[in-house]
Amino acid sequence: MSRIRQWKTRRNAELGLLAFAMLLVAAFGATVEANQFDEIRPNFWVPAALIGILFLGLHVVVRFTAPFADPVLLPAVALINGIGVAFLRRLDIARAIANDEPVPGFFAETGGRQLAWTLLSLILAAVLLLLLRDHKVISRYAYTLGLVGIVLMMIPAVLPGSISEVNGAKLWIRLGSVSIQPGEFAKLALVSFFAYYLVRKREVLSLASHRFLGIDFPRGRDLGPVITVWLFSLLVLVFEKDLGTALLYFGLFVVTLYVATERSSWLIIGLVLFFGGVYVAYLLGSAIGGPFANFYDRAELWLDPFSQENYTRESGNSYQLVQGLLGLGTGGLFGTGPGAGSPGKVPEVRTDFIFAGLGEEIGLFGLAALLVIYLLIVERGLHAALAVRDSFGKLVAGGLAFTLGLQVFVILGGITGLIPLTGQTTPFLSAGGSSLMANWLLIAMLLRISDAARRPANSIAERISGPKKAPTQLHGAMTEVIKP
């Protein structure tokens, strides 16, 4: 009875947090309507209710398939996803008003499409939870997933720019009106492969050859895996022309390697290799151009976005970055209020620069609150990694949580000028289906692993071998066996 009460309490807490998250989304939508129409229309609550019903469906699936899962993950992600849908609809309303057009319906324009993508993403997450009852099953297909991840990662690089390049980065596959970003799914496959490989090779990679400044460094012959992944990340940087994607893949491997071996020297080696390779790519772009030219141009824009030359050049200028910075500056500490700003002036505000558009309207404090929610999701993922009992689950959960955190850092760093601009999308916020589906699958995996981590040990044994017999029943069974 105590176990039943325990999982019911967790799921009820999840349901309560989910309801609170949808109330916040409804409040965001009401504020948008007050600023856009000077009134709050009677049906302002419909978008929040629609998306709330979708999340309620996934909550029911979690309640029955992962009853011990972390109760904070789903509501936190639902809040970000809901705000993303509400903000995209806010952009649709502003465009319609500016063009003297009727207000789009709840299922129309970008906001409506994002609602449909949310439905499909939640269905995929539910299917994963229903079919995958034990995360360790994935380890059986680790090498296949590794191959699939590499293929998905490299496909855009070998395709013609006409169907793979957007804003200078070759990260897409576009066929007519349909486009997909295969790298979003590649990171999930590569996490599983890295985790399986490092579980098997952990002892070898943990060996130290010499000590320098109090840090144990690995043997030279053990550098093969990190050198291989480093070369792959540089190929991504050069041929897919995106620093963020290269950093994401390489950082994922190095951090997973560090978690597996507990050797800080791997972090030092990884940082030296990556930033050394990036600097060499910058020098080659300056000297010979060619495949390194795009990265060199992006670095130049990053170094001085407000210069007249970078701002006014015909192609690849810094206009987008400058408008994003001005939008963040306009928002100040508290923002202009949802629906009261001018985020439409920022190019790509629906995708790459949605943080800048939101920042203008919710201000620095609002963005900080949003980042705290992202941080909470990452923390819950790392908590699941620490609590789960098997090494494979630890590395998968840790890798997935770190991937999400690093992706947010890469995007926010590019928008604020901390690092050069990247082609990554903001998880759960940006318009588009690839990122949303891949990241909801990531959350489903974290829910599955956190369920295994929080489930009592004897409950796991019962799932594998069936319920244990009482001692008297065992005694009776043994007596029957030894009877002549």
GROMACS .gro file of C-alpha atoms in nm:
model
  484
    1MET     CA    1   0.000   0.000   0.000
    2SER     CA    2   0.287   0.240   0.075
    3ARG     CA    3   0.424   0.196  -0.277
    4ILE     CA    4   0.085   0.263  -0.431
    5ARG     CA    5   0.045   0.573  -0.215
    6GLN     CA    6   0.395   0.684  -0.312
    7TRP     CA    7   0.345   0.672  -0.689
    8LYS     CA    8  -0.004   0.820  -0.663
    9THR     CA    9   0.136   1.114  -0.465
   10ARG     CA   10   0.403   1.173  -0.731
   11ARG     CA   11   0.159   1.156  -1.019
   12ASN     CA   12  -0.091   1.380  -0.840
   13ALA     CA   13   0.185   1.633  -0.779
   14GLU     CA   14   0.271   1.614  -1.150
   15LEU     CA   15  -0.094   1.675  -1.240
   16GLY     CA   16  -0.112   1.976  -1.008
   17LEU     CA   17   0.207   2.126  -1.151
   18LEU     CA   18   0.078   2.063  -1.502
   19ALA     CA   19  -0.245   2.250  -1.425
   20PHE     CA   20  -0.044   2.540  -1.281
   21ALA     CA   21   0.176   2.550  -1.593
   22MET     CA   22  -0.130   2.572  -1.817
   23LEU     CA   23  -0.268   2.856  -1.603
   24LEU     CA   24   0.055   3.047  -1.668
   25VAL     CA   25   0.021   2.981  -2.042
   26ALA     CA   26  -0.340   3.105  -2.031
   27ALA     CA   27  -0.226   3.418  -1.843
   28PHE     CA   28   0.038   3.480  -2.112
   29GLY     CA   29  -0.229   3.451  -2.383
   30ALA     CA   30  -0.466   3.683  -2.196
   31THR     CA   31  -0.195   3.947  -2.161
   32VAL     CA   32  -0.117   3.921  -2.533
   33GLU     CA   33  -0.483   3.980  -2.620
   34ALA     CA   34  -0.508   4.274  -2.377
   35ASN     CA   35  -0.211   4.441  -2.546
   36GLN     CA   36  -0.305   4.352  -2.903
   37PHE     CA   37  -0.682   4.409  -2.896
   38ASP     CA   38  -0.715   4.638  -2.590
   39GLU     CA   39  -0.947   4.373  -2.448
   40ILE     CA   40  -0.944   4.010  -2.343
   41ARG     CA   41  -1.174   3.810  -2.567
   42PRO     CA   42  -1.397   3.541  -2.409
   43ASN     CA   43  -1.213   3.256  -2.587
   44PHE     CA   44  -0.862   3.357  -2.481
   45TRP     CA   45  -0.830   3.038  -2.279
   46VAL     CA   46  -0.890   2.799  -2.571
   47PRO     CA   47  -0.525   2.762  -2.689
   48ALA     CA   48  -0.406   2.686  -2.335
   49ALA     CA   49  -0.692   2.438  -2.290
   50LEU     CA   50  -0.612   2.262  -2.617
   51ILE     CA   51  -0.246   2.220  -2.537
   52GLY     CA   52  -0.335   2.127  -2.178
   53ILE     CA   53  -0.548   1.839  -2.306
   54LEU     CA   54  -0.250   1.712  -2.506
   55PHE     CA   55  -0.024   1.717  -2.201
   56LEU     CA   56  -0.296   1.555  -1.991
   57GLY     CA   57  -0.295   1.263  -2.236
   58LEU     CA   58   0.080   1.214  -2.189
   59HIS     CA   59   0.036   1.246  -1.813
   60VAL     CA   60  -0.209   0.953  -1.822
   61VAL     CA   61   0.043   0.745  -2.017
   62VAL     CA   62   0.317   0.830  -1.766
   63ARG     CA   63   0.085   0.748  -1.475
   64PHE     CA   64   0.043   0.390  -1.597
   65THR     CA   65   0.374   0.317  -1.772
   66ALA     CA   66   0.625   0.507  -1.556
   67PRO     CA   67   0.449   0.559  -1.220
   68PHE     CA   68   0.771   0.632  -1.028
   69ALA     CA   69   0.907   0.884  -1.282
   70ASP     CA   70   1.016   1.232  -1.177
   71PRO     CA   71   0.700   1.444  -1.131
   72VAL     CA   72   0.872   1.771  -1.227
   73LEU     CA   73   0.998   1.688  -1.576
   74LEU     CA   74   0.666   1.682  -1.764
   75PRO     CA   75   0.518   2.004  -1.614
   76ALA     CA   76   0.843   2.198  -1.663
   77VAL     CA   77   0.873   2.101  -2.029
   78ALA     CA   78   0.498   2.155  -2.081
   79LEU     CA   79   0.532   2.514  -1.954
   80ILE     CA   80   0.812   2.596  -2.199
   81ASN     CA   81   0.633   2.424  -2.486
   82GLY     CA   82   0.309   2.604  -2.402
   83ILE     CA   83   0.476   2.945  -2.389
   84GLY     CA   84   0.639   2.870  -2.724
   85VAL     CA   85   0.302   2.794  -2.886
   86ALA     CA   86   0.145   3.103  -2.725
   87PHE     CA   87   0.428   3.330  -2.843
   88LEU     CA   88   0.411   3.198  -3.199
   89ARG     CA   89   0.036   3.264  -3.201
   90ARG     CA   90   0.111   3.615  -3.069
   91LEU     CA   91   0.333   3.670  -3.377
   92ASP     CA   92   0.054   3.544  -3.604
   93ILE     CA   93  -0.195   3.787  -3.445
   94ALA     CA   94   0.044   4.082  -3.485
   95ARG     CA   95   0.107   3.998  -3.851
   96ALA     CA   96  -0.269   3.974  -3.919
   97ILE     CA   97  -0.337   4.308  -3.750
   98ALA     CA   98  -0.054   4.478  -3.940
   99ASN     CA   99  -0.191   4.350  -4.272
  100ASP     CA  100  -0.558   4.423  -4.188
  101GLU     CA  101  -0.640   4.054  -4.209
  102PRO     CA  102  -0.878   3.847  -3.993
  103VAL     CA  103  -0.730   3.705  -3.675
  104PRO     CA  104  -0.606   3.352  -3.757
  105GLY     CA  105  -0.784   3.056  -3.604
  106PHE     CA  106  -0.635   2.843  -3.331
  107PHE     CA  107  -0.517   2.583  -3.583
  108ALA     CA  108  -0.390   2.826  -3.848
  109GLU     CA  109  -0.053   2.983  -3.928
  110THR     CA  110   0.266   2.911  -3.735
  111GLY     CA  111   0.100   2.876  -3.395
  112GLY     CA  112  -0.149   2.622  -3.528
  113ARG     CA  113   0.124   2.421  -3.699
  114GLN     CA  114   0.329   2.423  -3.378
  115LEU     CA  115   0.023   2.290  -3.192
  116ALA     CA  116   0.002   2.006  -3.446
  117TRP     CA  117   0.374   1.934  -3.409
  118THR     CA  118   0.325   1.925  -3.032
  119LEU     CA  119   0.051   1.665  -3.073
  120LEU     CA  120   0.274   1.448  -3.294
  121SER     CA  121   0.569   1.488  -3.055
  122LEU     CA  122   0.363   1.383  -2.754
  123ILE     CA  123   0.233   1.080  -2.945
  124LEU     CA  124   0.592   0.976  -3.019
  125ALA     CA  125   0.688   1.024  -2.653
  126ALA     CA  126   0.388   0.817  -2.542
  127VAL     CA  127   0.472   0.539  -2.791
  128LEU     CA  128   0.829   0.528  -2.661
  129LEU     CA  129   0.707   0.495  -2.302
  130LEU     CA  130   0.460   0.224  -2.399
  131LEU     CA  131   0.705   0.017  -2.603
  132LEU     CA  132   1.025   0.071  -2.403
  133ARG     CA  133   0.964  -0.064  -2.054
  134ASP     CA  134   1.336  -0.107  -1.975
  135HIS     CA  135   1.592   0.146  -2.097
  136LYS     CA  136   1.867  -0.118  -2.098
  137VAL     CA  137   1.708  -0.278  -2.405
  138ILE     CA  138   1.854   0.006  -2.612
  139SER     CA  139   2.206  -0.118  -2.542
  140ARG     CA  140   2.138  -0.420  -2.765
  141TYR     CA  141   2.120  -0.189  -3.065
  142ALA     CA  142   2.403   0.046  -2.966
  143TYR     CA  143   2.624  -0.004  -3.272
  144THR     CA  144   2.327   0.020  -3.507
  145LEU     CA  145   2.223   0.345  -3.338
  146GLY     CA  146   2.580   0.473  -3.366
  147LEU     CA  147   2.581   0.409  -3.741
  148VAL     CA  148   2.238   0.568  -3.780
  149GLY     CA  149   2.356   0.872  -3.582
  150ILE     CA  150   2.664   0.922  -3.801
  151VAL     CA  151   2.459   0.887  -4.120
  152LEU     CA  152   2.198   1.136  -3.998
  153MET     CA  153   2.474   1.373  -3.891
  154MET     CA  154   2.654   1.368  -4.228
  155ILE     CA  155   2.360   1.359  -4.474
  156PRO     CA  156   2.314   1.740  -4.494
  157ALA     CA  157   2.688   1.785  -4.555
  158VAL     CA  158   2.686   1.576  -4.874
  159LEU     CA  159   2.359   1.713  -5.014
  160PRO     CA  160   2.350   2.014  -5.248
  161GLY     CA  161   2.314   2.347  -5.075
  162SER     CA  162   1.981   2.409  -5.253
  163ILE     CA  163   1.810   2.145  -5.037
  164SER     CA  164   2.025   2.149  -4.722
  165GLU     CA  165   2.144   2.504  -4.656
  166VAL     CA  166   1.955   2.765  -4.455
  167ASN     CA  167   2.122   3.093  -4.349
  168GLY     CA  168   2.463   2.957  -4.440
  169ALA     CA  169   2.442   2.636  -4.231
  170LYS     CA  170   2.387   2.297  -4.398
  171LEU     CA  171   2.172   2.128  -4.136
  172TRP     CA  172   1.849   2.055  -4.320
  173ILE     CA  173   1.687   1.822  -4.570
  174ARG     CA  174   1.423   2.014  -4.765
  175LEU     CA  175   1.188   1.839  -5.006
  176GLY     CA  176   0.929   2.083  -5.131
  177SER     CA  177   0.737   2.227  -4.838
  178VAL     CA  178   0.865   1.956  -4.602
  179SER     CA  179   1.193   2.007  -4.415
  180ILE     CA  180   1.366   1.803  -4.146
  181GLN     CA  181   1.677   1.858  -3.936
  182PRO     CA  182   1.829   1.508  -3.903
  183GLY     CA  183   2.094   1.622  -3.656
  184GLU     CA  184   1.825   1.656  -3.389
  185PHE     CA  185   1.764   1.281  -3.404
  186ALA     CA  186   2.132   1.200  -3.452
  187LYS     CA  187   2.217   1.329  -3.104
  188LEU     CA  188   1.973   1.079  -2.944
  189ALA     CA  189   2.125   0.787  -3.134
  190LEU     CA  190   2.481   0.897  -3.058
  191VAL     CA  191   2.411   0.933  -2.685
  192SER     CA  192   2.306   0.567  -2.669
  193PHE     CA  193   2.610   0.455  -2.867
  194PHE     CA  194   2.855   0.663  -2.663
  195ALA     CA  195   2.705   0.533  -2.338
  196TYR     CA  196   2.732   0.168  -2.444
  197TYR     CA  197   3.085   0.208  -2.579
  198LEU     CA  198   3.213   0.388  -2.270
  199VAL     CA  199   3.056   0.136  -2.032
  200ARG     CA  200   3.257  -0.137  -2.206
  201LYS     CA  201   3.581   0.065  -2.235
  202ARG     CA  202   3.563   0.256  -1.910
  203GLU     CA  203   3.839   0.063  -1.733
  204VAL     CA  204   4.086   0.113  -2.017
  205LEU     CA  205   4.009   0.481  -2.060
  206SER     CA  206   4.044   0.538  -1.685
  207LEU     CA  207   4.408   0.430  -1.681
  208ALA     CA  208   4.662   0.709  -1.624
  209SER     CA  209   5.013   0.729  -1.763
  210HIS     CA  210   5.153   1.033  -1.582
  211ARG     CA  211   5.051   1.310  -1.346
  212PHE     CA  212   5.087   1.680  -1.425
  213LEU     CA  213   4.981   1.968  -1.196
  214GLY     CA  214   4.790   1.722  -0.981
  215ILE     CA  215   4.587   1.584  -1.274
  216ASP     CA  216   4.616   1.227  -1.402
  217PHE     CA  217   4.640   1.223  -1.782
  218PRO     CA  218   4.552   0.919  -1.996
  219ARG     CA  219   4.794   0.710  -2.197
  220GLY     CA  220   4.865   0.830  -2.549
  221ARG     CA  221   4.729   0.514  -2.710
  222ASP     CA  222   4.394   0.569  -2.536
  223LEU     CA  223   4.334   0.900  -2.715
  224GLY     CA  224   4.197   0.726  -3.026
  225PRO     CA  225   3.822   0.761  -2.949
  226VAL     CA  226   3.837   1.129  -2.853
  227ILE     CA  227   4.056   1.209  -3.157
  228THR     CA  228   3.807   1.031  -3.385
  229VAL     CA  229   3.506   1.222  -3.249
  230TRP     CA  230   3.709   1.544  -3.261
  231LEU     CA  231   3.779   1.492  -3.630
  232PHE     CA  232   3.410   1.423  -3.694
  233SER     CA  233   3.315   1.746  -3.514
  234LEU     CA  234   3.564   1.944  -3.726
  235LEU     CA  235   3.415   1.789  -4.040
  236VAL     CA  236   3.075   1.910  -3.920
  237LEU     CA  237   3.220   2.257  -3.858
  238VAL     CA  238   3.375   2.275  -4.205
  239PHE     CA  239   3.119   2.102  -4.427
  240GLU     CA  240   2.795   2.176  -4.240
  241LYS     CA  241   2.924   2.524  -4.155
  242ASP     CA  242   2.789   2.535  -3.802
  243LEU     CA  243   2.991   2.581  -3.484
  244GLY     CA  244   2.701   2.496  -3.253
  245THR     CA  245   2.639   2.152  -3.401
  246ALA     CA  246   3.009   2.066  -3.390
  247LEU     CA  247   3.031   2.180  -3.028
  248LEU     CA  248   2.718   1.982  -2.940
  249TYR     CA  249   2.847   1.651  -3.074
  250PHE     CA  250   3.199   1.683  -2.939
  251GLY     CA  251   3.091   1.821  -2.604
  252LEU     CA  252   2.843   1.535  -2.566
  253PHE     CA  253   3.116   1.275  -2.613
  254VAL     CA  254   3.373   1.444  -2.390
  255VAL     CA  255   3.128   1.497  -2.101
  256THR     CA  256   3.000   1.138  -2.128
  257LEU     CA  257   3.362   1.023  -2.125
  258TYR     CA  258   3.427   1.232  -1.814
  259VAL     CA  259   3.119   1.089  -1.638
  260ALA     CA  260   3.227   0.735  -1.727
  261THR     CA  261   3.591   0.766  -1.617
  262GLU     CA  262   3.576   1.047  -1.357
  263ARG     CA  263   3.899   1.183  -1.507
  264SER     CA  264   3.899   1.564  -1.534
  265SER     CA  265   4.193   1.536  -1.772
  266TRP     CA  266   3.951   1.430  -2.047
  267LEU     CA  267   3.771   1.765  -2.011
  268ILE     CA  268   4.100   1.953  -2.044
  269ILE     CA  269   4.202   1.750  -2.349
  270GLY     CA  270   3.860   1.802  -2.505
  271LEU     CA  271   3.864   2.179  -2.454
  272VAL     CA  272   4.216   2.212  -2.594
  273LEU     CA  273   4.134   1.999  -2.898
  274PHE     CA  274   3.806   2.173  -2.980
  275PHE     CA  275   3.911   2.535  -2.936
  276GLY     CA  276   4.246   2.461  -3.100
  277GLY     CA  277   4.067   2.313  -3.401
  278VAL     CA  278   3.824   2.608  -3.417
  279TYR     CA  279   4.112   2.857  -3.412
  280VAL     CA  280   4.295   2.669  -3.689
  281ALA     CA  281   3.971   2.667  -3.894
  282TYR     CA  282   3.944   3.045  -3.844
  283LEU     CA  283   4.304   3.099  -3.960
  284LEU     CA  284   4.249   2.876  -4.265
  285GLY     CA  285   3.932   3.066  -4.349
  286SER     CA  286   4.124   3.391  -4.339
  287ALA     CA  287   4.416   3.256  -4.543
  288ILE     CA  288   4.264   3.028  -4.806
  289GLY     CA  289   3.884   3.054  -4.770
  290GLY     CA  290   3.719   2.759  -4.941
  291PRO     CA  291   3.522   2.536  -4.701
  292PHE     CA  292   3.649   2.742  -4.407
  293ALA     CA  293   3.519   3.074  -4.544
  294ASN     CA  294   3.170   3.051  -4.393
  295PHE     CA  295   3.301   2.997  -4.041
  296TYR     CA  296   3.550   3.280  -4.084
  297ASP     CA  297   3.271   3.516  -4.195
  298ARG     CA  298   3.054   3.422  -3.897
  299ALA     CA  299   3.346   3.477  -3.660
  300GLU     CA  300   3.410   3.821  -3.812
  301LEU     CA  301   3.044   3.918  -3.765
  302TRP     CA  302   3.060   3.798  -3.407
  303LEU     CA  303   3.375   3.995  -3.329
  304ASP     CA  304   3.227   4.327  -3.445
  305PRO     CA  305   2.856   4.307  -3.534
  306PHE     CA  306   2.800   4.686  -3.516
  307SER     CA  307   3.067   4.779  -3.768
  308GLN     CA  308   2.934   4.948  -4.084
  309GLU     CA  309   3.097   4.689  -4.308
  310ASN     CA  310   2.949   4.388  -4.126
  311TYR     CA  311   2.605   4.548  -4.083
  312THR     CA  312   2.553   4.656  -4.443
  313ARG     CA  313   2.716   4.380  -4.650
  314GLU     CA  314   2.481   4.232  -4.911
  315SER     CA  315   2.489   3.871  -4.784
  316GLY     CA  316   2.578   3.723  -4.447
  317ASN     CA  317   2.556   4.054  -4.262
  318SER     CA  318   2.511   4.113  -3.890
  319TYR     CA  319   2.164   4.272  -3.920
  320GLN     CA  320   1.995   3.974  -3.756
  321LEU     CA  321   2.232   3.968  -3.459
  322VAL     CA  322   2.212   4.345  -3.408
  323GLN     CA  323   1.832   4.345  -3.416
  324GLY     CA  324   1.827   4.065  -3.160
  325LEU     CA  325   2.060   4.257  -2.929
  326LEU     CA  326   1.852   4.572  -2.969
  327GLY     CA  327   1.538   4.375  -2.887
  328LEU     CA  328   1.694   4.240  -2.569
  329GLY     CA  329   1.806   4.589  -2.477
  330THR     CA  330   1.458   4.731  -2.541
  331GLY     CA  331   1.306   4.476  -2.304
  332GLY     CA  332   1.525   4.586  -2.014
  333LEU     CA  333   1.467   4.421  -1.679
  334PHE     CA  334   1.090   4.367  -1.690
  335GLY     CA  335   1.009   4.374  -2.063
  336THR     CA  336   0.738   4.557  -2.252
  337GLY     CA  337   0.481   4.292  -2.165
  338PRO     CA  338   0.351   3.998  -2.376
  339GLY     CA  339   0.202   4.140  -2.694
  340ALA     CA  340   0.330   4.493  -2.636
  341GLY     CA  341   0.671   4.472  -2.805
  342SER     CA  342   0.788   4.458  -3.167
  343PRO     CA  343   0.954   4.116  -3.197
  344GLY     CA  344   0.861   4.100  -3.566
  345LYS     CA  345   1.150   4.336  -3.639
  346VAL     CA  346   1.395   4.057  -3.550
  347PRO     CA  347   1.464   3.825  -3.846
  348GLU     CA  348   1.398   3.454  -3.782
  349VAL     CA  349   1.218   3.540  -3.457
  350ARG     CA  350   1.006   3.227  -3.494
  351THR     CA  351   1.310   2.996  -3.499
  352ASP     CA  352   1.670   3.091  -3.423
  353PHE     CA  353   1.594   3.421  -3.247
  354ILE     CA  354   1.284   3.337  -3.049
  355PHE     CA  355   1.478   3.407  -2.727
  356ALA     CA  356   1.542   3.763  -2.845
  357GLY     CA  357   1.175   3.818  -2.931
  358LEU     CA  358   1.062   3.681  -2.596
  359GLY     CA  359   1.329   3.878  -2.415
  360GLU     CA  360   1.189   4.205  -2.548
  361GLU     CA  361   0.847   4.129  -2.400
  362ILE     CA  362   0.927   3.945  -2.075
  363GLY     CA  363   1.255   4.121  -1.997
  364LEU     CA  364   1.569   4.000  -1.829
  365PHE     CA  365   1.380   3.866  -1.528
  366GLY     CA  366   1.142   3.672  -1.748
  367LEU     CA  367   1.425   3.521  -1.951
  368ALA     CA  368   1.608   3.434  -1.629
  369ALA     CA  369   1.295   3.253  -1.506
  370LEU     CA  370   1.276   3.065  -1.836
  371LEU     CA  371   1.642   2.965  -1.806
  372VAL     CA  372   1.581   2.847  -1.449
  373ILE     CA  373   1.313   2.612  -1.584
  374TYR     CA  374   1.561   2.478  -1.840
  375LEU     CA  375   1.815   2.439  -1.561
  376LEU     CA  376   1.557   2.253  -1.353
  377ILE     CA  377   1.499   2.006  -1.639
  378VAL     CA  378   1.873   1.948  -1.673
  379GLU     CA  379   1.907   1.906  -1.295
  380ARG     CA  380   1.627   1.647  -1.283
  381GLY     CA  381   1.794   1.459  -1.567
  382LEU     CA  382   2.127   1.456  -1.382
  383HIS     CA  383   1.949   1.349  -1.065
  384ALA     CA  384   1.805   1.051  -1.254
  385ALA     CA  385   2.155   0.971  -1.381
  386LEU     CA  386   2.292   0.967  -1.026
  387ALA     CA  387   2.006   0.761  -0.887
  388VAL     CA  388   1.968   0.490  -1.154
  389ARG     CA  389   2.143   0.166  -1.067
  390ASP     CA  390   2.305   0.057  -1.396
  391SER     CA  391   2.602   0.226  -1.564
  392PHE     CA  392   2.440   0.241  -1.906
  393GLY     CA  393   2.139   0.430  -1.768
  394LYS     CA  394   2.367   0.670  -1.581
  395LEU     CA  395   2.557   0.763  -1.896
  396VAL     CA  396   2.245   0.789  -2.113
  397ALA     CA  397   2.058   1.013  -1.867
  398GLY     CA  398   2.366   1.225  -1.800
  399GLY     CA  399   2.437   1.260  -2.172
  400LEU     CA  400   2.079   1.354  -2.257
  401ALA     CA  401   2.058   1.612  -1.977
  402PHE     CA  402   2.391   1.765  -2.074
  403THR     CA  403   2.289   1.775  -2.442
  404LEU     CA  404   1.978   1.975  -2.360
  405GLY     CA  405   2.172   2.219  -2.141
  406LEU     CA  406   2.451   2.262  -2.396
  407GLN     CA  407   2.202   2.327  -2.677
  408VAL     CA  408   2.036   2.605  -2.477
  409PHE     CA  409   2.380   2.754  -2.401
  410VAL     CA  410   2.483   2.744  -2.768
  411ILE     CA  411   2.164   2.921  -2.878
  412LEU     CA  412   2.162   3.183  -2.605
  413GLY     CA  413   2.536   3.240  -2.648
  414GLY     CA  414   2.488   3.309  -3.019
  415ILE     CA  415   2.196   3.548  -2.964
  416THR     CA  416   2.375   3.748  -2.693
  417GLY     CA  417   2.708   3.760  -2.877
  418LEU     CA  418   2.892   3.530  -2.639
  419ILE     CA  419   2.982   3.291  -2.923
  420PRO     CA  420   2.932   3.307  -3.303
  421LEU     CA  421   2.579   3.251  -3.429
  422THR     CA  422   2.471   2.889  -3.480
  423GLY     CA  423   2.194   2.712  -3.668
  424GLN     CA  424   2.051   2.539  -3.361
  425THR     CA  425   1.689   2.581  -3.253
  426THR     CA  426   1.569   2.651  -2.901
  427PRO     CA  427   1.433   2.328  -2.745
  428PHE     CA  428   1.052   2.330  -2.704
  429LEU     CA  429   1.024   2.700  -2.798
  430SER     CA  430   1.122   2.744  -3.163
  431ALA     CA  431   0.881   2.673  -3.448
  432GLY     CA  432   0.940   2.346  -3.631
  433GLY     CA  433   0.882   1.977  -3.590
  434SER     CA  434   1.226   1.811  -3.595
  435SER     CA  435   1.357   1.975  -3.280
  436LEU     CA  436   1.026   1.937  -3.096
  437MET     CA  437   0.990   1.566  -3.175
  438ALA     CA  438   1.352   1.484  -3.094
  439ASN     CA  439   1.348   1.671  -2.765
  440TRP     CA  440   1.019   1.514  -2.652
  441LEU     CA  441   1.175   1.173  -2.723
  442LEU     CA  442   1.467   1.289  -2.506
  443ILE     CA  443   1.225   1.376  -2.224
  444ALA     CA  444   1.050   1.039  -2.263
  445MET     CA  445   1.386   0.865  -2.216
  446LEU     CA  446   1.457   1.069  -1.904
  447LEU     CA  447   1.112   0.979  -1.769
  448ARG     CA  448   1.181   0.610  -1.832
  449ILE     CA  449   1.523   0.622  -1.664
  450SER     CA  450   1.396   0.826  -1.369
  451ASP     CA  451   1.118   0.569  -1.325
  452ALA     CA  452   1.381   0.294  -1.306
  453ALA     CA  453   1.588   0.504  -1.065
  454ARG     CA  454   1.300   0.571  -0.823
  455ARG     CA  455   1.133   0.233  -0.848
  456PRO     CA  456   1.203   0.011  -0.541
  457ALA     CA  457   1.460  -0.259  -0.612
  458ASN     CA  458   1.226  -0.547  -0.527
  459SER     CA  459   0.964  -0.394  -0.758
  460ILE     CA  460   1.211  -0.416  -1.046
  461ALA     CA  461   1.282  -0.779  -0.961
  462GLU     CA  462   0.910  -0.853  -0.964
  463ARG     CA  463   0.876  -0.702  -1.310
  464ILE     CA  464   1.148  -0.936  -1.437
  465SER     CA  465   1.073  -1.263  -1.257
  466GLY     CA  466   0.722  -1.215  -1.122
  467PRO     CA  467   0.611  -1.161  -0.761
  468LYS     CA  468   0.805  -1.340  -0.492
  469LYS     CA  469   0.638  -1.619  -0.302
  470ALA     CA  470   0.585  -1.589   0.070
  471PRO     CA  471   0.827  -1.793   0.286
  472THR     CA  472   0.554  -2.043   0.380
  473GLN     CA  473   0.469  -2.095   0.015
  474LEU     CA  474   0.836  -2.153  -0.066
  475HIS     CA  475   0.864  -2.403   0.218
  476GLY     CA  476   0.559  -2.590   0.095
  477ALA     CA  477   0.690  -2.596  -0.259
  478MET     CA  478   1.027  -2.730  -0.148
  479THR     CA  479   0.855  -2.997   0.062
  480GLU     CA  480   0.659  -3.114  -0.243
  481VAL     CA  481   0.981  -3.132  -0.448
  482ILE     CA  482   1.176  -3.345  -0.199
  483LYS     CA  483   0.891  -3.585  -0.128
  484PRO     CA  484   0.972  -3.934  -0.251
   0.00000   0.00000   0.00000
